[in-house]
mmCIF file of C-alpha atoms and ligand atoms in Angstrom:
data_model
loop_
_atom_site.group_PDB
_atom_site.id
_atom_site.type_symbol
_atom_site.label_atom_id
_atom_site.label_comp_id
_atom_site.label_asym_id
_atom_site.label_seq_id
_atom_site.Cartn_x
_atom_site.Cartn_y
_atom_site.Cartn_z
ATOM 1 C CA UNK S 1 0.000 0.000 0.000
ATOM 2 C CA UNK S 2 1.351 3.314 -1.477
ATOM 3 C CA UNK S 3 0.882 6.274 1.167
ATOM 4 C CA UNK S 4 -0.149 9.328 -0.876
ATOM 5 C CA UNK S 5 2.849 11.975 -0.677
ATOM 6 C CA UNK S 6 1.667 15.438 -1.251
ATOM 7 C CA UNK S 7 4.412 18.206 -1.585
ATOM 8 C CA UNK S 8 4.644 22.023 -1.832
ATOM 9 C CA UNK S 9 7.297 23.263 -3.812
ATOM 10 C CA UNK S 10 7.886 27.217 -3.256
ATOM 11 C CA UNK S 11 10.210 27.862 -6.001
ATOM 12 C CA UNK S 12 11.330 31.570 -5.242
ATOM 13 C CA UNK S 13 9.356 32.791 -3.724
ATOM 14 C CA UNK S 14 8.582 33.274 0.238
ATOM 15 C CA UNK S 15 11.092 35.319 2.181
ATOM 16 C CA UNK S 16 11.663 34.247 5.816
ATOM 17 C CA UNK S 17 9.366 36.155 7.670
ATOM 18 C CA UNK S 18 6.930 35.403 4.703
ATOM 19 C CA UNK S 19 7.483 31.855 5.374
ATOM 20 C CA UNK S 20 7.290 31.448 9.022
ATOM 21 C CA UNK S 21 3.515 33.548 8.950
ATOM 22 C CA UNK S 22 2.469 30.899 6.069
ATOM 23 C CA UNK S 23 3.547 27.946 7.667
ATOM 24 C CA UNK S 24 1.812 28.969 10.850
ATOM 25 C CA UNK S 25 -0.950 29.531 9.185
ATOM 26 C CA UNK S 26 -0.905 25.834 6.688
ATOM 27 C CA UNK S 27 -0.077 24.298 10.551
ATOM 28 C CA UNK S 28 -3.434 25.101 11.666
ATOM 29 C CA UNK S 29 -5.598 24.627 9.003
ATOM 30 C CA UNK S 30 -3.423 20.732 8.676
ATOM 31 C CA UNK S 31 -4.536 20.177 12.312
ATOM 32 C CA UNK S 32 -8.299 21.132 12.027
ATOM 33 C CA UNK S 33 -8.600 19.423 8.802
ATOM 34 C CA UNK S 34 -7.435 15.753 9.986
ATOM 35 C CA UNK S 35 -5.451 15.177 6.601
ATOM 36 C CA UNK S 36 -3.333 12.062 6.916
ATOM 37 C CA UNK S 37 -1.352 11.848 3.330
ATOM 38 C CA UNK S 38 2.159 12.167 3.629
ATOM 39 C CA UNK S 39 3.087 15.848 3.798
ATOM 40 C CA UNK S 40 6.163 18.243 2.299
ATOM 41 C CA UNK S 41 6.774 21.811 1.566
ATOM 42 C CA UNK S 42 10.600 23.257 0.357
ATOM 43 C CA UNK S 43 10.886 26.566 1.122
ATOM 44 C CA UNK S 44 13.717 28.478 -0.242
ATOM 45 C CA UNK S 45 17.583 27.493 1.842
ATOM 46 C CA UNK S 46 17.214 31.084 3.711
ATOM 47 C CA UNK S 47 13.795 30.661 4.612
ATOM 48 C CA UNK S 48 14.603 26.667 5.806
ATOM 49 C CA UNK S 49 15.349 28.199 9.435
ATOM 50 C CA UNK S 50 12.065 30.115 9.791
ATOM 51 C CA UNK S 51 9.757 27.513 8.421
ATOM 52 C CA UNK S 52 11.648 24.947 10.574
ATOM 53 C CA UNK S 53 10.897 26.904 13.738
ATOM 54 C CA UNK S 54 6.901 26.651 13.611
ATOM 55 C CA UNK S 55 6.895 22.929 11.652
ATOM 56 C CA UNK S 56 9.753 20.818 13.201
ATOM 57 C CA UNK S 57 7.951 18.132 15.309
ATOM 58 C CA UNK S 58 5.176 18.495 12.854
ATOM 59 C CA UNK S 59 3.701 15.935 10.818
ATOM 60 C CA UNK S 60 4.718 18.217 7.560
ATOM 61 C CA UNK S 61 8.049 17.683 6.631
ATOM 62 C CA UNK S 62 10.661 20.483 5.336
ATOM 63 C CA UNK S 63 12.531 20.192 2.590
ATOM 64 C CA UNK S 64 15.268 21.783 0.034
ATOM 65 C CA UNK S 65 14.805 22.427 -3.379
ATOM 66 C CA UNK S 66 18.137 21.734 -4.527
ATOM 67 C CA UNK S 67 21.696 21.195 -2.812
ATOM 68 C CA UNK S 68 25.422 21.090 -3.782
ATOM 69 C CA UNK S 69 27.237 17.800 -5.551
ATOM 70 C CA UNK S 70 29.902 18.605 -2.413
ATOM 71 C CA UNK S 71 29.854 18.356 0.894
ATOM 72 C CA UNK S 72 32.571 21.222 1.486
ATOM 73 C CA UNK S 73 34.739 23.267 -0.258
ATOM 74 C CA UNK S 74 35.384 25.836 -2.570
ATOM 75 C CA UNK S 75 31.932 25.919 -4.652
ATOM 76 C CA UNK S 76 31.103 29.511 -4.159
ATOM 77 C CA UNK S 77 27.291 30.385 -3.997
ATOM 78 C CA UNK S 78 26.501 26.105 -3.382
ATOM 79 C CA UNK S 79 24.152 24.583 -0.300
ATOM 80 C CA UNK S 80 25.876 21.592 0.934
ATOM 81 C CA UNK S 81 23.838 18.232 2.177
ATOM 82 C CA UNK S 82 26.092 18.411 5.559
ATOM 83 C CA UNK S 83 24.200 22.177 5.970
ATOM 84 C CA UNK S 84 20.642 21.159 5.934
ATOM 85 C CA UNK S 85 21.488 17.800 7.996
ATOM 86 C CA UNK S 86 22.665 20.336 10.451
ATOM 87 C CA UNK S 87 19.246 22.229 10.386
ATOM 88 C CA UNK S 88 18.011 18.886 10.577
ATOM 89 C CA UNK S 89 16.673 18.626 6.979
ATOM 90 C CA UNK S 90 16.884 15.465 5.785
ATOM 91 C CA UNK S 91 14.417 15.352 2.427
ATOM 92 C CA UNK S 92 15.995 17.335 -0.701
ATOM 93 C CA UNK S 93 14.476 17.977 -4.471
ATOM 94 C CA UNK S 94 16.615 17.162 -6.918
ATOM 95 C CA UNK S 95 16.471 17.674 -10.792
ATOM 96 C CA UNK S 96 13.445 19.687 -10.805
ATOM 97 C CA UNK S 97 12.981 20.980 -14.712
ATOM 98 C CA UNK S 98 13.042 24.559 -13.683
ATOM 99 C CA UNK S 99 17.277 24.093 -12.428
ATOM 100 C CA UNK S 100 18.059 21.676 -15.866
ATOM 101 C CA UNK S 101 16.364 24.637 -18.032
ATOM 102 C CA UNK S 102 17.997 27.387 -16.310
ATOM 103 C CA UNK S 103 20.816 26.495 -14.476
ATOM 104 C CA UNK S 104 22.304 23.769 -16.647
ATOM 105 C CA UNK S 105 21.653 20.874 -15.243
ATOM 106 C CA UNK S 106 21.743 17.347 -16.161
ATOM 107 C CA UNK S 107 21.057 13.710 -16.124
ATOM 108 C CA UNK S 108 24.759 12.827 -14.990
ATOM 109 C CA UNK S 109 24.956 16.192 -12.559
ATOM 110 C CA UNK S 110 21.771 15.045 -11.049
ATOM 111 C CA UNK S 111 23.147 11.826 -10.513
ATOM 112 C CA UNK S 112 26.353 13.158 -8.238
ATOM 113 C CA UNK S 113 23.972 15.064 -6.092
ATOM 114 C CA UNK S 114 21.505 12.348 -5.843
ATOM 115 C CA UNK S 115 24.411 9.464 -5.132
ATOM 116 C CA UNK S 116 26.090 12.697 -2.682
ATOM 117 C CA UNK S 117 22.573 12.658 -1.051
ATOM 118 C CA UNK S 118 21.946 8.964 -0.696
ATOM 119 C CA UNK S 119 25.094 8.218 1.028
ATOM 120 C CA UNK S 120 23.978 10.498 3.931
ATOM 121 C CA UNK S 121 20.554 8.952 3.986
ATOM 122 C CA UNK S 122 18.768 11.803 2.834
ATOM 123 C CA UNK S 123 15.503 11.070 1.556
ATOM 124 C CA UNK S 124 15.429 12.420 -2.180
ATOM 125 C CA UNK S 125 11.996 13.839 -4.566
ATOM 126 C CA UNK S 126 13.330 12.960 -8.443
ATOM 127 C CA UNK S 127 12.082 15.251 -10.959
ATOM 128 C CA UNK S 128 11.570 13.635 -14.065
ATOM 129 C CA UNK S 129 9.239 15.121 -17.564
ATOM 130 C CA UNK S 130 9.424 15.640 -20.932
ATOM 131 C CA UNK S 131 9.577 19.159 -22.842
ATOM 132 C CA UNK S 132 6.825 19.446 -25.226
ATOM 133 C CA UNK S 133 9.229 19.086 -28.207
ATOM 134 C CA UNK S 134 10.149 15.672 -27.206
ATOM 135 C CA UNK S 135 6.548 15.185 -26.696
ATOM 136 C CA UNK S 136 5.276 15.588 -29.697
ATOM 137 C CA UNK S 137 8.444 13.974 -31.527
ATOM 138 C CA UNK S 138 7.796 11.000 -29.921
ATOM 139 C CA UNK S 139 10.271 10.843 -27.698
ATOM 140 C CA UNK S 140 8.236 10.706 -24.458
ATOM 141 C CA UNK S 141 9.465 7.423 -23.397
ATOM 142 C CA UNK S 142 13.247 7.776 -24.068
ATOM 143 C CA UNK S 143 13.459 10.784 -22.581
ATOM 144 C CA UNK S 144 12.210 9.575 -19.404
ATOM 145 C CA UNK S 145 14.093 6.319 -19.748
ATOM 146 C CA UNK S 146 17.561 8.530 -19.788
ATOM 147 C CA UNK S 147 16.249 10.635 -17.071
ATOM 148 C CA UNK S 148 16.001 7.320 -15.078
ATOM 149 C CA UNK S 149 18.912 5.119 -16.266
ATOM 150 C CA UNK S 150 21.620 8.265 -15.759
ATOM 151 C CA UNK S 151 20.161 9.968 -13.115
ATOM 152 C CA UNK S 152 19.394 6.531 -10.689
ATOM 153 C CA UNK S 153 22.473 4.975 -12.194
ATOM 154 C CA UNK S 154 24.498 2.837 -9.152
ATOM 155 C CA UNK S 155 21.917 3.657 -6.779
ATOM 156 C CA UNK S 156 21.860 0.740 -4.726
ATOM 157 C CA UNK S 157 18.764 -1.267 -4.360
ATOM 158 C CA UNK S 158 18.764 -0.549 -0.238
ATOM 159 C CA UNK S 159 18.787 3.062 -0.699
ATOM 160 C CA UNK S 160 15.571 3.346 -3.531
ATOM 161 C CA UNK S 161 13.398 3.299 -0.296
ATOM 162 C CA UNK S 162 14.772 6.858 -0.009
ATOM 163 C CA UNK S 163 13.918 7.680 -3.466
ATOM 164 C CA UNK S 164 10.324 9.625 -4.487
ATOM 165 C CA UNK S 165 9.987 10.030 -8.526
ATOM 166 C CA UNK S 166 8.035 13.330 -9.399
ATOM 167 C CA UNK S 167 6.978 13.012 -12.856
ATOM 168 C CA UNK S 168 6.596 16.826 -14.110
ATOM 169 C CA UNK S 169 5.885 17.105 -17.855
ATOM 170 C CA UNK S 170 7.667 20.710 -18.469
ATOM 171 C CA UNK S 171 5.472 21.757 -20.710
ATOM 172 C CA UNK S 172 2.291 21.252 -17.949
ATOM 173 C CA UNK S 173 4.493 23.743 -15.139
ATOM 174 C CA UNK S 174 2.993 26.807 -14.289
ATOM 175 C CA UNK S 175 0.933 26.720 -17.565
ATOM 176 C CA UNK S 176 -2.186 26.060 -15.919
ATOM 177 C CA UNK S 177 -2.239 23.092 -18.202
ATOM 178 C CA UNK S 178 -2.412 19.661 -16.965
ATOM 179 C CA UNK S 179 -1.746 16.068 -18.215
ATOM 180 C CA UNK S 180 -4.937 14.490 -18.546
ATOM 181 C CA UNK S 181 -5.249 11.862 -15.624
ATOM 182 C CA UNK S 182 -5.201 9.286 -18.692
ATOM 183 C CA UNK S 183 -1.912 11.040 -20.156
ATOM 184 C CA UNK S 184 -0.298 11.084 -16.479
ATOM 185 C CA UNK S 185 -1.485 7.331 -16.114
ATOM 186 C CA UNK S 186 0.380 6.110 -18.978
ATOM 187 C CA UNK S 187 4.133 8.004 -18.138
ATOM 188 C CA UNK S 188 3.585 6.830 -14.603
ATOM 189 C CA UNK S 189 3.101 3.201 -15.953
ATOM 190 C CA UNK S 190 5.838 3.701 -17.788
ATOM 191 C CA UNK S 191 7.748 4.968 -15.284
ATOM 192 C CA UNK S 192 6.908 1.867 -12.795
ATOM 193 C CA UNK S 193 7.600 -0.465 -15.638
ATOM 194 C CA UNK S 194 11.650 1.180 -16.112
ATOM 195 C CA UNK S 195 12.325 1.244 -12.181
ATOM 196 C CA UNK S 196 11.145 -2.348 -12.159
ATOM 197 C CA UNK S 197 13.560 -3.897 -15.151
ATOM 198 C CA UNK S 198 16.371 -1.239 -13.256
ATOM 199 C CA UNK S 199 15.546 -2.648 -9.901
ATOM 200 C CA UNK S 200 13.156 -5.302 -9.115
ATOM 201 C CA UNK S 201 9.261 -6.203 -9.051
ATOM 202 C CA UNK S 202 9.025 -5.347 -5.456
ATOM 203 C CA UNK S 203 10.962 -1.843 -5.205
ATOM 204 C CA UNK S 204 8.819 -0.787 -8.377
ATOM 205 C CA UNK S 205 5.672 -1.769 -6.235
ATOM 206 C CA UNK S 206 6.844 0.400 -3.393
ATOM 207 C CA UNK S 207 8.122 3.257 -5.177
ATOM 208 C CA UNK S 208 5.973 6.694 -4.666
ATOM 209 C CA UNK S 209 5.559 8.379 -8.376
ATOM 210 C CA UNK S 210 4.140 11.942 -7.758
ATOM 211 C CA UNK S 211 3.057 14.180 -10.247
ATOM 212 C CA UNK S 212 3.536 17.911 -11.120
ATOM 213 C CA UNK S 213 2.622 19.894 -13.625
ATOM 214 C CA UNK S 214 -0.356 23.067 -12.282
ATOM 215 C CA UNK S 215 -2.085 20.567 -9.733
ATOM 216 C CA UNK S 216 -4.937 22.498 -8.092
ATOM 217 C CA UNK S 217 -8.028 21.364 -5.897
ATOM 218 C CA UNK S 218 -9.827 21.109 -8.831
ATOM 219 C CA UNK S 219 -7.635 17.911 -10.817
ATOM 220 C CA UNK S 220 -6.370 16.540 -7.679
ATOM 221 C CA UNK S 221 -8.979 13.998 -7.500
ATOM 222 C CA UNK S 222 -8.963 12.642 -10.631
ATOM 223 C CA UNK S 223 -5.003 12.621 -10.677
ATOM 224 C CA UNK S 224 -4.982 10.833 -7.653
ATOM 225 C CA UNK S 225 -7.680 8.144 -8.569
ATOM 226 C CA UNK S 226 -5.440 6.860 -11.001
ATOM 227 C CA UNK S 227 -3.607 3.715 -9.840
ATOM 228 C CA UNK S 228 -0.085 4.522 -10.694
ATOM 229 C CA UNK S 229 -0.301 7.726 -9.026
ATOM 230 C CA UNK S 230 0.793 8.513 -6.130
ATOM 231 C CA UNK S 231 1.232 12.018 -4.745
ATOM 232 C CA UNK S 232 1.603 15.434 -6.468
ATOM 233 C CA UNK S 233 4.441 17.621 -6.465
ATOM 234 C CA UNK S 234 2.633 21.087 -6.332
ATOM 235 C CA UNK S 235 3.855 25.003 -7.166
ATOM 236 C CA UNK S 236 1.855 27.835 -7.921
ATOM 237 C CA UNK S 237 -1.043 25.933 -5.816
ATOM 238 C CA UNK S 238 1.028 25.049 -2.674
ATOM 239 C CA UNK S 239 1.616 28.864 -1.515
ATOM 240 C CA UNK S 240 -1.602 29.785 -0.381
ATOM 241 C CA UNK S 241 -3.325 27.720 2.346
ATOM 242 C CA UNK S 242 -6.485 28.003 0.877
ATOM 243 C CA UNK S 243 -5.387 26.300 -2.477
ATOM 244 C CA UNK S 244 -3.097 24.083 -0.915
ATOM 245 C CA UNK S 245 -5.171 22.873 1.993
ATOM 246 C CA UNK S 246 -7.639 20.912 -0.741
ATOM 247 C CA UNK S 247 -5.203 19.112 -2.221
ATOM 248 C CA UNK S 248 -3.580 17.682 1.082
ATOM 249 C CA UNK S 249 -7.273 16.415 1.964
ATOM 250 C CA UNK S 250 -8.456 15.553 -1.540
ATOM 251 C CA UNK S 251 -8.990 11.855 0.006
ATOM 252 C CA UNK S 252 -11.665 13.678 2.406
HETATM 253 P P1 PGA C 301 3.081 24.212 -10.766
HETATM 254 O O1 PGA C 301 4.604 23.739 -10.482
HETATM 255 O O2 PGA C 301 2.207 23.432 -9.843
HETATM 256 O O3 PGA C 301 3.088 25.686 -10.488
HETATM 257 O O4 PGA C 301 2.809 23.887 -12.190
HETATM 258 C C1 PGA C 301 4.911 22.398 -10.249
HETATM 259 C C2 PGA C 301 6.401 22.228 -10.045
HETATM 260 O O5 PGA C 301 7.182 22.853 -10.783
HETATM 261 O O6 PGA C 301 6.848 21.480 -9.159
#
């Protein structure tokens, strides 16, 4: 039985003192509403502190949004995973389409940080998705493939327990346009299908497969009936509590 894993990813946006009022606020209304999925939100590093102040010992978990390939050294400007241990982070996104597009990175760089990550224990939210060039060209499946045979390459079978996939479609991010459930379904099959030849029968069966890609309270349902999914990974919809608050009880 697959938990459902619901996560909030603030991009850039939320300063500290922003932060701490909101998560206050997303406490509460968590509490009073008696949702019981699995629970995330990754505020930007700086804000990490704030946020960690009202929801440590809470059942929502904080996150990063991205983190060095290093532990230490002379990598001017990087977070490393030895930093948000220390704040007592211990869940990180990695290879979210928005830091390929702009910032370069790739299947292989994604890899280091992932490996980097798994060999402190962290737990670790995949981004995978197509553009919607390689959509349309056809190349939905080996796209995805390469995301998952380079970027989960020697990952040990022990350590895919700390492993969620978020398939995000890029062209479905901030768009306000969505996969169809039926669209999701199939990459998510897909998706279950390449884990299990990587891996094994069992770890596929166990893996968590969110999806991103404008979730809102209205789509959250019908994403979520669909067997192979699994969570969401949510943006634009996961920085108000009044949007985000449906989607974390869409099972109500
Ligand atoms: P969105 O972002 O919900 O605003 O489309 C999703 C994501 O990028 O994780």
């Amino acid at each position: 039985m697959r938990k459902p894993y619901i996560a909030g990813n603030w991009k850039m946006n939320m300063a500290p003192s922003e932060g701490r009022a909101f998560a206050s606020a997303l406490l509460d209304a968590v509490k009073e509403s008696g949702a019981d999925v699995k629970m995330m939100v990754a505020p930007p590093f700086v804000t990490i502190p704030a946020v960690l102040e009202v929801l440590k010992d809470s059942p929502i978990i904080v996150a990063a949004q991205n983190m060095a390939d290093h532990d230490k050294g002379a990598y001017t400007g990087e977070v490393s995973p030895l930093f948000l241990l220390d704040l007592g982070v211990n869940t990180v996104i990695l290879g979210h389409s928005e830091r390929r597009q702009y910032y370069g990175e790739t299947n292989e760089s994604i890899n280091r940080k992932i490996l980097l990550a798994l060999s402190h224990s962290m737990d670790v939210v995949y981004c995978i998705g197509e553009t919607l060039e390689e959509r349309e060209s056809g190349k939905l499946e080996e796209v995805l493939s390469a995301q998952l045979e380079v970027g989960l390459k020697d990952v040990k079978s022990e350590d895919m327990k700390h492993i969620t996939i978020a398939y995000e479609p890029v062209w479905a991010i901030g768009t306000g346009k969505t996969a169809t459930p039926e669209d999701a379904e199939s990459a998510h099959e897909f998706i279950r299908k390449t884990v299990q030849s990587l891996f094994s029968k069992d770890i596929a069966e166990n893996l968590i497969i969110q999806y991103g890609g404008s979730v809102k309270a209205n789509n959250v349902k019908a994403l979520m009936a669909k067997e192979n999914i699994d969570g969401a990974l949510v943006g634009g919809a996961s920085l108000s509590v009044a949007d985000f608050l449906p989607i974390l009880t869409f099972d109500k």
